[in-house]
XYZ file of C-alpha atoms in Angstrom:
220
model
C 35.685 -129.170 87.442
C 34.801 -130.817 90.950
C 36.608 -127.607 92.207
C 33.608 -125.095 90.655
C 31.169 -127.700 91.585
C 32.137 -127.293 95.575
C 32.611 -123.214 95.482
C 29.368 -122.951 93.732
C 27.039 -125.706 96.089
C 25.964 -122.887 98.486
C 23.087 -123.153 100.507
C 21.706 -121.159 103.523
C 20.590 -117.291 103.743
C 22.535 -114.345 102.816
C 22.571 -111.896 105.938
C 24.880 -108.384 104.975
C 26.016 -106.391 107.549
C 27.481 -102.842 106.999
C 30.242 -102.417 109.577
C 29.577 -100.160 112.326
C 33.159 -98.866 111.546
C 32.190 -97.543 107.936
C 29.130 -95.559 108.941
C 30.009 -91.771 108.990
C 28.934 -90.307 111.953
C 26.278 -87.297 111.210
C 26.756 -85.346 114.114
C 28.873 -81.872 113.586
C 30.700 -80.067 115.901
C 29.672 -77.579 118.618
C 30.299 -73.651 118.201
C 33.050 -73.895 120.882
C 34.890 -76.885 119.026
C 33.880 -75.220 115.785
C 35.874 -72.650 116.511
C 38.622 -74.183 118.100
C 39.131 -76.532 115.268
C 39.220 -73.614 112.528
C 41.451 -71.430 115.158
C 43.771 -74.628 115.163
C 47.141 -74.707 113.196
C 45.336 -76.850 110.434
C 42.410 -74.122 110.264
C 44.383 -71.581 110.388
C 46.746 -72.827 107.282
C 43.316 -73.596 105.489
C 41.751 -70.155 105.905
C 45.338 -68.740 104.882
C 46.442 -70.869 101.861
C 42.981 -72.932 101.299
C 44.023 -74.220 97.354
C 47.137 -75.888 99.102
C 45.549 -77.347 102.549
C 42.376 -78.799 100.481
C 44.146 -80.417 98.335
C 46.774 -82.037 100.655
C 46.673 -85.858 99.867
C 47.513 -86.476 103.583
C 44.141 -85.076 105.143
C 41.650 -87.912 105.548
C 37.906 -87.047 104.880
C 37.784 -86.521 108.421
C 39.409 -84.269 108.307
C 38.375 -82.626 105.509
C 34.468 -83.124 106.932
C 35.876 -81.635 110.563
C 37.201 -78.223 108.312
C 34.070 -78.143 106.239
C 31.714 -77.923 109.563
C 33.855 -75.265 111.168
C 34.041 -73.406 108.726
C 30.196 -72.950 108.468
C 29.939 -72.932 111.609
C 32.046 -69.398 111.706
C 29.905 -68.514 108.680
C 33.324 -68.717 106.012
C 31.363 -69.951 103.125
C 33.692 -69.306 100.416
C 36.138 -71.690 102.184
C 33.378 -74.373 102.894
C 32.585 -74.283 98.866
C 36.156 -75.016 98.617
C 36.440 -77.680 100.788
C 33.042 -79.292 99.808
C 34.483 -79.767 96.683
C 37.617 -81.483 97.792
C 35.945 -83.753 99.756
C 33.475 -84.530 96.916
C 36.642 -84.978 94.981
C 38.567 -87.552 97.738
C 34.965 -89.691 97.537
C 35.057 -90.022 93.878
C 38.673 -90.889 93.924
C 38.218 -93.242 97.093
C 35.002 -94.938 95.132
C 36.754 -96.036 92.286
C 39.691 -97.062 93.989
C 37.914 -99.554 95.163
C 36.155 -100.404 92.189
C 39.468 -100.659 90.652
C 41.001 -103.405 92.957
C 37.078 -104.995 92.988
C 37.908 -105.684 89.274
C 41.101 -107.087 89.908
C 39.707 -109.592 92.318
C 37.536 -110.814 89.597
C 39.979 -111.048 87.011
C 42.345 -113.084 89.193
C 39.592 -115.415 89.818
C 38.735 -115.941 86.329
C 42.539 -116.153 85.095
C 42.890 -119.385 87.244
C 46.310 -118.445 88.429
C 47.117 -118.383 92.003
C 49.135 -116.080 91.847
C 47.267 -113.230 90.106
C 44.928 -113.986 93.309
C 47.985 -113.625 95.692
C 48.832 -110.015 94.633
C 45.207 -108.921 95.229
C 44.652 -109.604 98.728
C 46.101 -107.848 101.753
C 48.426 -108.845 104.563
C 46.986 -109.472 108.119
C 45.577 -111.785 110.647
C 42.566 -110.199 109.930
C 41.937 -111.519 106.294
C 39.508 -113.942 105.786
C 37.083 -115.441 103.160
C 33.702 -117.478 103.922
C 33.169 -119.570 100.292
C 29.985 -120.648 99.390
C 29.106 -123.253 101.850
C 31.766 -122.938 103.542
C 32.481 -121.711 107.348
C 34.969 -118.383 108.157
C 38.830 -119.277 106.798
C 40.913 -116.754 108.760
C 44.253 -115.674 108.185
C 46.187 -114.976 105.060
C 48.158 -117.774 104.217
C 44.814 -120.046 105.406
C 42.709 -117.925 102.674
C 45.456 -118.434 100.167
C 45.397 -121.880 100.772
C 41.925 -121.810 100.272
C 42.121 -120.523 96.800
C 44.724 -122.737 95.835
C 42.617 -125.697 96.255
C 40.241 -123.715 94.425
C 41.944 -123.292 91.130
C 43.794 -126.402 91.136
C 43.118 -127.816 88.033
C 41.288 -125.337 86.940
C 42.153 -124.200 83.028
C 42.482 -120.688 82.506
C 39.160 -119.090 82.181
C 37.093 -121.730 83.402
C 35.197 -119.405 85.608
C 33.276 -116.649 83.869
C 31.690 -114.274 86.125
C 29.472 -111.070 85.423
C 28.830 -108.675 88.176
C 25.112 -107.677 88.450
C 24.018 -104.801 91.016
C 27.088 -103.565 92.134
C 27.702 -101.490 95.077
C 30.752 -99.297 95.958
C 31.309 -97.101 98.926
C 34.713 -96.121 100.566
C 36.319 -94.013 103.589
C 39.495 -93.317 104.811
C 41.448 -96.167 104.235
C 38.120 -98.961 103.891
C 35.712 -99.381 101.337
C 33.387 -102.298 100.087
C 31.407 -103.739 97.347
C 28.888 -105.495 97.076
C 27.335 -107.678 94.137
C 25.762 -110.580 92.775
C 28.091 -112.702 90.647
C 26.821 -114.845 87.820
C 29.097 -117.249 87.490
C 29.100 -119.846 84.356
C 31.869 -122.176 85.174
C 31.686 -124.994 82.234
C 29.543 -127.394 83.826
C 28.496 -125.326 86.490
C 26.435 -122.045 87.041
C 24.988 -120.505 89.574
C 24.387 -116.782 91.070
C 26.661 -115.699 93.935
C 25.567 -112.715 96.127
C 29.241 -111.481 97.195
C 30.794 -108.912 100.087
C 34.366 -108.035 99.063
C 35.818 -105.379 101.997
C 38.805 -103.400 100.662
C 41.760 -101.894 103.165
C 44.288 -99.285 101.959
C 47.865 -100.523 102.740
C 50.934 -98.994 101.751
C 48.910 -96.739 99.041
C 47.209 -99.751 97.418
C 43.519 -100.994 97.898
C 44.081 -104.460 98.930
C 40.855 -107.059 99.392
C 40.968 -107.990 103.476
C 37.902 -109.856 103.333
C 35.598 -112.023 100.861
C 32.067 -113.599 101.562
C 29.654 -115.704 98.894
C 26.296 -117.029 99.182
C 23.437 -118.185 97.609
C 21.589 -115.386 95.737
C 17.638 -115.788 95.892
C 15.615 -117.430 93.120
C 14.241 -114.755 90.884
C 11.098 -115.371 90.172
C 9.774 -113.811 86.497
């Protein structure tokens, strides 16, 4: 178990930073591009056949937000109800999504096998994992490697992990979770506070980048 003892000897603060690229911008559109966005081809087939447009899997929630504030801004509330609802609909669907492939992560890691952990992450230069301790690994096949020296040796469910306070949020095509894993792993246990950042590729959430630290003392 020298493997569990080295992923769980963290030490150092936990700093979490929510990328500037997930933040939703809060600022509507003008009248002018109001209308010129619900005068468009796409506002135009939404205000003609608005069932079939707000339901289109291929609109983002962009552009599903972008619909929604022209269409209040040219006062068609019936249509915003409508597209409220879809994108209230997309968020709940994005949200657990994510939550879906969060799971899988965790299962892979407590299965032991390699490559249960393989399917779950995504393809890309941009992958990377910081274990606890541990500086940045970038690249896929580094991170892999990573895990493989990991769960060498490891017996199937050695690690058992329960997820305390978790977090979920998603967009178009990125999501994350965050959560504090307490992690019993035989003669080892410790508390984890965990980042796992999700990417959409070819229809599948797929985890792009991992990050564990030392979760603060609780103090009853």
């Amino acid at each position: 178990m020298h493997s569990a003892r080295r992923w769980l000897a963290c030490s150092g603060p936990v700093v979490h930073v929510r990328p500037a690229a997930l933040v939703p911008s809060l600022a509507g559109p003008s009248q002018s591009d109001a209308r010129r966005i619900y005068n468009s081809g796409r506002g135009r087939r939404a205000a003609g056949c608005a069932c079939r447009a707000v339901w289109d899997e291929s609109m983002t929630l962009a552009d599903l937000r972008a619909q929604l504030d022209a269409a209040l801004a040219v006062e068609d509330y019936k249509q915003a109800a409508r597209l409220r609802d879809a994108i209230a609909q997309k968020d709940v669907d994005g949200r657990l999504g994510v939550e879906d492939a969060n799971t899988l992560f965790y299962e892979a890691f407590m299965s032991g096998s390699v490559a249960k952990m393989d399917l779950v992450w995504g393809d890309g230069d941009h992958v990377q994992v910081i274990h606890p301790g541990c500086s940045c690994i970038a690249g896929r096949d580094n991170v892999m490697e990573s895990w493989k020296s990991i769960l060498a040796g490891v017996r199937p469910r050695a690690f058992r992990i329960e997820l305390q306070d978790v977090r979920v949020f998603a967009a178009d095509g990125m999501g994350f979770v965050t959560c504090v894993e307490v992690v019993d792993a035989d003669d080892s246990a410790g508390r984890i506070c965990a980042t796992n950042v999700f990417e959409r590729q070819n229809g599948k959430w797929k985890l792009v980048m991992h990050q564990g630290g030392p979760a603060p003392v609780v103090v009853r």
